[in-house]
């Protein structure tokens, strides 16, 4: 990506955060916007969080994204990324290879709407490296593949690519969605996924999650 385009994209993301609509790029979330599976309630998330193992985050030694095979074929010619793009978008049209050729995507993390699939990343709510450091290092490759392509839990969501890249592999003590109104939902998603997959939390991560969930 050229420096000019990166700069332009960053301006667009900043504009999204400020709810600037003059460019026509941004819009309010459509009433019928598709979304990941609904996470557990804030009350249940607080209960789940209290039961998670709390320990210092493990090492990243040995970690590789290749140890979490994705995106796998889900049906026909459609892989996991394409399924999520179709699910989370509005009026998404796909070609014979299941690639999204048109549609729009509202990014819950920052409030931006995009009309090119190339501007959208599929975020692993629990980043793969974070999962590795929280217990997935002892899983089989099959388990890691299931985790990386989990469409049943709220683990995958289509968001602005620059925002996803800014998140990286940080946990909620280090990063939360810039769109404050989505942070409660994000914390519920995070805890739901960690609980289902029996992943640990570190003390700072747990405190950050408790703080968000107590404000829900």
PDB file of C-alpha atoms in Angstrom:
ATOM      1  CA  UNK A   1       0.000   0.000   0.000  1.00  0.00           C
ATOM      2  CA  UNK A   2       1.442   3.391  -0.936  1.00  0.00           C
ATOM      3  CA  UNK A   3       2.310   5.962   1.719  1.00  0.00           C
ATOM      4  CA  UNK A   4      -0.314   8.276   0.244  1.00  0.00           C
ATOM      5  CA  UNK A   5      -3.016   5.665   0.542  1.00  0.00           C
ATOM      6  CA  UNK A   6      -1.999   4.758   4.108  1.00  0.00           C
ATOM      7  CA  UNK A   7      -2.204   8.441   5.036  1.00  0.00           C
ATOM      8  CA  UNK A   8      -5.568   8.808   3.338  1.00  0.00           C
ATOM      9  CA  UNK A   9      -6.900   5.712   5.084  1.00  0.00           C
ATOM     10  CA  UNK A  10      -5.731   6.984   8.475  1.00  0.00           C
ATOM     11  CA  UNK A  11      -7.523  10.265   7.864  1.00  0.00           C
ATOM     12  CA  UNK A  12     -10.663   8.292   6.993  1.00  0.00           C
ATOM     13  CA  UNK A  13     -10.401   6.270  10.208  1.00  0.00           C
ATOM     14  CA  UNK A  14      -9.925   9.417  12.281  1.00  0.00           C
ATOM     15  CA  UNK A  15     -12.922  10.922  10.560  1.00  0.00           C
ATOM     16  CA  UNK A  16     -14.920   7.841  11.458  1.00  0.00           C
ATOM     17  CA  UNK A  17     -14.046   8.180  15.109  1.00  0.00           C
ATOM     18  CA  UNK A  18     -15.211  11.777  15.041  1.00  0.00           C
ATOM     19  CA  UNK A  19     -18.416  10.785  13.242  1.00  0.00           C
ATOM     20  CA  UNK A  20     -17.624  13.032  10.303  1.00  0.00           C
ATOM     21  CA  UNK A  21     -20.010  12.216   7.476  1.00  0.00           C
ATOM     22  CA  UNK A  22     -19.151  14.821   4.863  1.00  0.00           C
ATOM     23  CA  UNK A  23     -17.111  12.402   2.743  1.00  0.00           C
ATOM     24  CA  UNK A  24     -20.047  10.050   2.292  1.00  0.00           C
ATOM     25  CA  UNK A  25     -17.734   7.206   3.341  1.00  0.00           C
ATOM     26  CA  UNK A  26     -19.274   6.952   6.763  1.00  0.00           C
ATOM     27  CA  UNK A  27     -22.770   6.101   7.806  1.00  0.00           C
ATOM     28  CA  UNK A  28     -24.763   5.133  10.830  1.00  0.00           C
ATOM     29  CA  UNK A  29     -25.021   1.421  11.503  1.00  0.00           C
ATOM     30  CA  UNK A  30     -27.873  -0.011   9.434  1.00  0.00           C
ATOM     31  CA  UNK A  31     -30.810  -1.125  11.559  1.00  0.00           C
ATOM     32  CA  UNK A  32     -30.580  -4.663  10.201  1.00  0.00           C
ATOM     33  CA  UNK A  33     -26.782  -4.863  10.290  1.00  0.00           C
ATOM     34  CA  UNK A  34     -25.574  -8.450  10.473  1.00  0.00           C
ATOM     35  CA  UNK A  35     -23.187  -9.300  13.264  1.00  0.00           C
ATOM     36  CA  UNK A  36     -21.240 -12.089  14.953  1.00  0.00           C
ATOM     37  CA  UNK A  37     -23.160 -14.506  17.215  1.00  0.00           C
ATOM     38  CA  UNK A  38     -24.516 -12.615  20.224  1.00  0.00           C
ATOM     39  CA  UNK A  39     -22.215 -13.068  23.234  1.00  0.00           C
ATOM     40  CA  UNK A  40     -23.371 -13.853  26.749  1.00  0.00           C
ATOM     41  CA  UNK A  41     -24.881 -11.004  28.782  1.00  0.00           C
ATOM     42  CA  UNK A  42     -22.705  -8.699  30.854  1.00  0.00           C
ATOM     43  CA  UNK A  43     -23.914 -10.427  34.027  1.00  0.00           C
ATOM     44  CA  UNK A  44     -23.004 -13.853  32.670  1.00  0.00           C
ATOM     45  CA  UNK A  45     -19.692 -12.499  31.369  1.00  0.00           C
ATOM     46  CA  UNK A  46     -18.865 -11.262  34.869  1.00  0.00           C
ATOM     47  CA  UNK A  47     -19.599 -14.747  36.212  1.00  0.00           C
ATOM     48  CA  UNK A  48     -17.517 -16.381  33.479  1.00  0.00           C
ATOM     49  CA  UNK A  49     -14.650 -13.965  34.103  1.00  0.00           C
ATOM     50  CA  UNK A  50     -14.563 -14.798  37.814  1.00  0.00           C
ATOM     51  CA  UNK A  51     -14.113 -18.473  36.935  1.00  0.00           C
ATOM     52  CA  UNK A  52     -11.259 -18.057  34.432  1.00  0.00           C
ATOM     53  CA  UNK A  53      -7.775 -19.098  35.501  1.00  0.00           C
ATOM     54  CA  UNK A  54      -5.704 -16.033  36.337  1.00  0.00           C
ATOM     55  CA  UNK A  55      -1.990 -16.343  35.699  1.00  0.00           C
ATOM     56  CA  UNK A  56       0.883 -14.464  34.121  1.00  0.00           C
ATOM     57  CA  UNK A  57       0.757 -14.466  30.349  1.00  0.00           C
ATOM     58  CA  UNK A  58       2.872 -17.164  28.778  1.00  0.00           C
ATOM     59  CA  UNK A  59       5.710 -16.800  26.311  1.00  0.00           C
ATOM     60  CA  UNK A  60       5.348 -16.222  22.579  1.00  0.00           C
ATOM     61  CA  UNK A  61       8.217 -18.654  21.980  1.00  0.00           C
ATOM     62  CA  UNK A  62       7.313 -21.054  19.199  1.00  0.00           C
ATOM     63  CA  UNK A  63       4.285 -19.049  18.083  1.00  0.00           C
ATOM     64  CA  UNK A  64       3.418 -18.804  14.396  1.00  0.00           C
ATOM     65  CA  UNK A  65       0.157 -17.928  12.679  1.00  0.00           C
ATOM     66  CA  UNK A  66       0.740 -21.032  10.575  1.00  0.00           C
ATOM     67  CA  UNK A  67       0.016 -23.095  13.697  1.00  0.00           C
ATOM     68  CA  UNK A  68      -3.583 -21.778  13.513  1.00  0.00           C
ATOM     69  CA  UNK A  69      -4.609 -22.805   9.961  1.00  0.00           C
ATOM     70  CA  UNK A  70      -7.021 -20.266   8.460  1.00  0.00           C
ATOM     71  CA  UNK A  71      -8.968 -19.396   6.427  1.00  0.00           C
ATOM     72  CA  UNK A  72     -10.376 -22.883   5.834  1.00  0.00           C
ATOM     73  CA  UNK A  73     -13.113 -23.839   3.359  1.00  0.00           C
ATOM     74  CA  UNK A  74     -16.542 -23.654   4.979  1.00  0.00           C
ATOM     75  CA  UNK A  75     -18.755 -24.689   2.048  1.00  0.00           C
ATOM     76  CA  UNK A  76     -18.358 -24.858  -1.701  1.00  0.00           C
ATOM     77  CA  UNK A  77     -15.727 -22.297  -2.687  1.00  0.00           C
ATOM     78  CA  UNK A  78     -16.306 -20.124   0.415  1.00  0.00           C
ATOM     79  CA  UNK A  79     -13.657 -19.865   3.095  1.00  0.00           C
ATOM     80  CA  UNK A  80     -14.101 -18.464   6.591  1.00  0.00           C
ATOM     81  CA  UNK A  81     -13.140 -14.886   5.664  1.00  0.00           C
ATOM     82  CA  UNK A  82     -15.671 -14.856   2.847  1.00  0.00           C
ATOM     83  CA  UNK A  83     -18.407 -16.263   5.084  1.00  0.00           C
ATOM     84  CA  UNK A  84     -17.802 -13.508   7.662  1.00  0.00           C
ATOM     85  CA  UNK A  85     -17.728 -10.791   4.990  1.00  0.00           C
ATOM     86  CA  UNK A  86     -21.099 -12.007   3.734  1.00  0.00           C
ATOM     87  CA  UNK A  87     -22.508 -12.316   7.267  1.00  0.00           C
ATOM     88  CA  UNK A  88     -21.329  -8.945   8.554  1.00  0.00           C
ATOM     89  CA  UNK A  89     -21.981  -6.933   5.400  1.00  0.00           C
ATOM     90  CA  UNK A  90     -25.067  -5.426   3.795  1.00  0.00           C
ATOM     91  CA  UNK A  91     -26.135  -6.261   0.221  1.00  0.00           C
ATOM     92  CA  UNK A  92     -22.977  -8.298  -0.329  1.00  0.00           C
ATOM     93  CA  UNK A  93     -22.626  -9.736  -3.830  1.00  0.00           C
ATOM     94  CA  UNK A  94     -20.098 -12.504  -4.428  1.00  0.00           C
ATOM     95  CA  UNK A  95     -18.608 -13.932  -7.608  1.00  0.00           C
ATOM     96  CA  UNK A  96     -18.332 -17.595  -8.617  1.00  0.00           C
ATOM     97  CA  UNK A  97     -15.265 -17.942  -6.351  1.00  0.00           C
ATOM     98  CA  UNK A  98     -17.218 -16.552  -3.359  1.00  0.00           C
ATOM     99  CA  UNK A  99     -15.166 -13.328  -3.342  1.00  0.00           C
ATOM    100  CA  UNK A 100     -17.164 -10.249  -2.319  1.00  0.00           C
ATOM    101  CA  UNK A 101     -17.361  -7.903  -5.315  1.00  0.00           C
ATOM    102  CA  UNK A 102     -19.747  -5.339  -3.837  1.00  0.00           C
ATOM    103  CA  UNK A 103     -21.565  -4.486  -0.625  1.00  0.00           C
ATOM    104  CA  UNK A 104     -20.948  -2.356   2.437  1.00  0.00           C
ATOM    105  CA  UNK A 105     -19.413  -3.106   5.821  1.00  0.00           C
ATOM    106  CA  UNK A 106     -19.976  -1.144   9.015  1.00  0.00           C
ATOM    107  CA  UNK A 107     -16.999  -1.481  11.370  1.00  0.00           C
ATOM    108  CA  UNK A 108     -18.298  -1.701  14.932  1.00  0.00           C
ATOM    109  CA  UNK A 109     -14.855  -0.902  16.345  1.00  0.00           C
ATOM    110  CA  UNK A 110     -14.637   2.614  14.906  1.00  0.00           C
ATOM    111  CA  UNK A 111     -17.945   3.472  13.233  1.00  0.00           C
ATOM    112  CA  UNK A 112     -16.665   3.553   9.641  1.00  0.00           C
ATOM    113  CA  UNK A 113     -18.517   2.124   6.666  1.00  0.00           C
ATOM    114  CA  UNK A 114     -16.550   0.664   3.750  1.00  0.00           C
ATOM    115  CA  UNK A 115     -17.655  -0.397   0.297  1.00  0.00           C
ATOM    116  CA  UNK A 116     -14.540  -2.349  -0.703  1.00  0.00           C
ATOM    117  CA  UNK A 117     -13.892  -5.733   0.892  1.00  0.00           C
ATOM    118  CA  UNK A 118     -10.173  -4.996   0.636  1.00  0.00           C
ATOM    119  CA  UNK A 119     -10.629  -2.248   3.253  1.00  0.00           C
ATOM    120  CA  UNK A 120     -11.985  -4.762   5.754  1.00  0.00           C
ATOM    121  CA  UNK A 121     -10.123  -7.261   7.926  1.00  0.00           C
ATOM    122  CA  UNK A 122     -11.639 -10.194   9.779  1.00  0.00           C
ATOM    123  CA  UNK A 123     -10.515  -9.692  13.362  1.00  0.00           C
ATOM    124  CA  UNK A 124      -9.925 -12.597  15.717  1.00  0.00           C
ATOM    125  CA  UNK A 125     -11.460 -11.065  18.851  1.00  0.00           C
ATOM    126  CA  UNK A 126      -9.006 -13.164  20.860  1.00  0.00           C
ATOM    127  CA  UNK A 127      -5.856 -12.681  18.765  1.00  0.00           C
ATOM    128  CA  UNK A 128      -4.090 -15.880  17.790  1.00  0.00           C
ATOM    129  CA  UNK A 129      -0.880 -14.871  19.564  1.00  0.00           C
ATOM    130  CA  UNK A 130      -2.881 -13.951  22.688  1.00  0.00           C
ATOM    131  CA  UNK A 131      -4.535 -17.375  22.587  1.00  0.00           C
ATOM    132  CA  UNK A 132      -1.105 -19.017  22.260  1.00  0.00           C
ATOM    133  CA  UNK A 133       0.121 -17.209  25.379  1.00  0.00           C
ATOM    134  CA  UNK A 134      -3.100 -18.092  27.232  1.00  0.00           C
ATOM    135  CA  UNK A 135      -3.049 -21.856  26.726  1.00  0.00           C
ATOM    136  CA  UNK A 136      -3.386 -22.610  23.010  1.00  0.00           C
ATOM    137  CA  UNK A 137       0.321 -23.459  22.838  1.00  0.00           C
ATOM    138  CA  UNK A 138      -0.621 -26.866  24.277  1.00  0.00           C
ATOM    139  CA  UNK A 139      -3.467 -27.511  21.822  1.00  0.00           C
ATOM    140  CA  UNK A 140      -3.383 -29.762  18.794  1.00  0.00           C
ATOM    141  CA  UNK A 141      -3.245 -28.178  15.349  1.00  0.00           C
ATOM    142  CA  UNK A 142      -6.835 -29.332  14.839  1.00  0.00           C
ATOM    143  CA  UNK A 143      -7.966 -27.435  17.955  1.00  0.00           C
ATOM    144  CA  UNK A 144      -6.113 -24.324  16.865  1.00  0.00           C
ATOM    145  CA  UNK A 145      -7.705 -24.545  13.421  1.00  0.00           C
ATOM    146  CA  UNK A 146     -11.175 -24.776  14.976  1.00  0.00           C
ATOM    147  CA  UNK A 147     -10.415 -21.754  17.158  1.00  0.00           C
ATOM    148  CA  UNK A 148      -9.084 -19.656  14.277  1.00  0.00           C
ATOM    149  CA  UNK A 149     -12.198 -20.359  12.192  1.00  0.00           C
ATOM    150  CA  UNK A 150     -14.812 -20.329  14.972  1.00  0.00           C
ATOM    151  CA  UNK A 151     -18.095 -19.086  13.515  1.00  0.00           C
ATOM    152  CA  UNK A 152     -20.200 -20.355  16.431  1.00  0.00           C
ATOM    153  CA  UNK A 153     -18.782 -18.092  19.118  1.00  0.00           C
ATOM    154  CA  UNK A 154     -18.335 -14.278  18.762  1.00  0.00           C
ATOM    155  CA  UNK A 155     -14.685 -14.704  17.792  1.00  0.00           C
ATOM    156  CA  UNK A 156     -14.685 -13.283  14.254  1.00  0.00           C
ATOM    157  CA  UNK A 157     -15.853  -9.836  13.124  1.00  0.00           C
ATOM    158  CA  UNK A 158     -15.376  -7.693  10.010  1.00  0.00           C
ATOM    159  CA  UNK A 159     -13.742  -4.363  10.906  1.00  0.00           C
ATOM    160  CA  UNK A 160     -11.649  -1.552   9.401  1.00  0.00           C
ATOM    161  CA  UNK A 161      -8.283  -3.036   8.476  1.00  0.00           C
ATOM    162  CA  UNK A 162      -6.163  -0.226   9.974  1.00  0.00           C
ATOM    163  CA  UNK A 163      -8.014  -0.527  13.286  1.00  0.00           C
ATOM    164  CA  UNK A 164      -7.485  -4.274  13.358  1.00  0.00           C
ATOM    165  CA  UNK A 165      -3.792  -3.767  12.641  1.00  0.00           C
ATOM    166  CA  UNK A 166      -3.547  -1.188  15.442  1.00  0.00           C
ATOM    167  CA  UNK A 167      -5.036  -3.755  17.825  1.00  0.00           C
ATOM    168  CA  UNK A 168      -2.475  -6.382  16.859  1.00  0.00           C
ATOM    169  CA  UNK A 169      -2.284  -9.078  19.538  1.00  0.00           C
ATOM    170  CA  UNK A 170      -3.100  -6.789  22.477  1.00  0.00           C
ATOM    171  CA  UNK A 171      -5.558  -7.720  25.217  1.00  0.00           C
ATOM    172  CA  UNK A 172      -8.171  -5.340  26.745  1.00  0.00           C
ATOM    173  CA  UNK A 173      -5.667  -3.978  29.278  1.00  0.00           C
ATOM    174  CA  UNK A 174      -3.714  -2.635  26.301  1.00  0.00           C
ATOM    175  CA  UNK A 175      -6.364  -1.979  23.640  1.00  0.00           C
ATOM    176  CA  UNK A 176     -10.117  -1.446  23.419  1.00  0.00           C
ATOM    177  CA  UNK A 177     -12.229  -0.424  20.405  1.00  0.00           C
ATOM    178  CA  UNK A 178     -11.999   3.338  19.809  1.00  0.00           C
ATOM    179  CA  UNK A 179     -15.800   3.430  19.569  1.00  0.00           C
ATOM    180  CA  UNK A 180     -16.565   3.594  23.276  1.00  0.00           C
ATOM    181  CA  UNK A 181     -20.183   2.468  22.926  1.00  0.00           C
ATOM    182  CA  UNK A 182     -18.980  -0.914  21.623  1.00  0.00           C
ATOM    183  CA  UNK A 183     -16.601  -1.684  24.470  1.00  0.00           C
ATOM    184  CA  UNK A 184     -19.208  -3.472  26.585  1.00  0.00           C
ATOM    185  CA  UNK A 185     -20.061  -5.762  23.676  1.00  0.00           C
ATOM    186  CA  UNK A 186     -16.357  -6.323  22.995  1.00  0.00           C
ATOM    187  CA  UNK A 187     -15.684  -7.321  26.617  1.00  0.00           C
ATOM    188  CA  UNK A 188     -18.641  -9.719  26.547  1.00  0.00           C
ATOM    189  CA  UNK A 189     -17.305 -11.259  23.322  1.00  0.00           C
ATOM    190  CA  UNK A 190     -13.776 -11.548  24.730  1.00  0.00           C
ATOM    191  CA  UNK A 191     -14.881 -13.297  27.928  1.00  0.00           C
ATOM    192  CA  UNK A 192     -17.356 -15.557  26.105  1.00  0.00           C
ATOM    193  CA  UNK A 193     -14.626 -16.835  23.781  1.00  0.00           C
ATOM    194  CA  UNK A 194     -11.980 -17.233  26.475  1.00  0.00           C
ATOM    195  CA  UNK A 195     -14.431 -19.114  28.689  1.00  0.00           C
ATOM    196  CA  UNK A 196     -15.538 -21.487  25.936  1.00  0.00           C
ATOM    197  CA  UNK A 197     -11.974 -22.262  24.905  1.00  0.00           C
ATOM    198  CA  UNK A 198     -10.705 -22.493  28.502  1.00  0.00           C
ATOM    199  CA  UNK A 199      -8.041 -19.828  28.046  1.00  0.00           C
ATOM    200  CA  UNK A 200      -6.446 -18.017  30.970  1.00  0.00           C
ATOM    201  CA  UNK A 201      -6.357 -14.287  31.700  1.00  0.00           C
ATOM    202  CA  UNK A 202      -3.613 -12.228  33.301  1.00  0.00           C
ATOM    203  CA  UNK A 203      -4.391  -9.923  36.218  1.00  0.00           C
ATOM    204  CA  UNK A 204      -4.272  -6.664  34.241  1.00  0.00           C
ATOM    205  CA  UNK A 205      -6.488  -8.142  31.526  1.00  0.00           C
ATOM    206  CA  UNK A 206      -9.012  -9.334  34.123  1.00  0.00           C
ATOM    207  CA  UNK A 207      -9.092  -5.925  35.839  1.00  0.00           C
ATOM    208  CA  UNK A 208      -9.676  -4.151  32.510  1.00  0.00           C
ATOM    209  CA  UNK A 209     -12.496  -6.534  31.620  1.00  0.00           C
ATOM    210  CA  UNK A 210     -14.102  -6.170  35.057  1.00  0.00           C
ATOM    211  CA  UNK A 211     -14.002  -2.394  34.702  1.00  0.00           C
ATOM    212  CA  UNK A 212     -15.730  -2.476  31.308  1.00  0.00           C
ATOM    213  CA  UNK A 213     -18.297  -5.099  32.312  1.00  0.00           C
ATOM    214  CA  UNK A 214     -19.178  -3.279  35.537  1.00  0.00           C
ATOM    215  CA  UNK A 215     -20.110  -0.271  33.417  1.00  0.00           C
ATOM    216  CA  UNK A 216     -22.384  -2.209  31.077  1.00  0.00           C
TER     217      UNK A 216
END
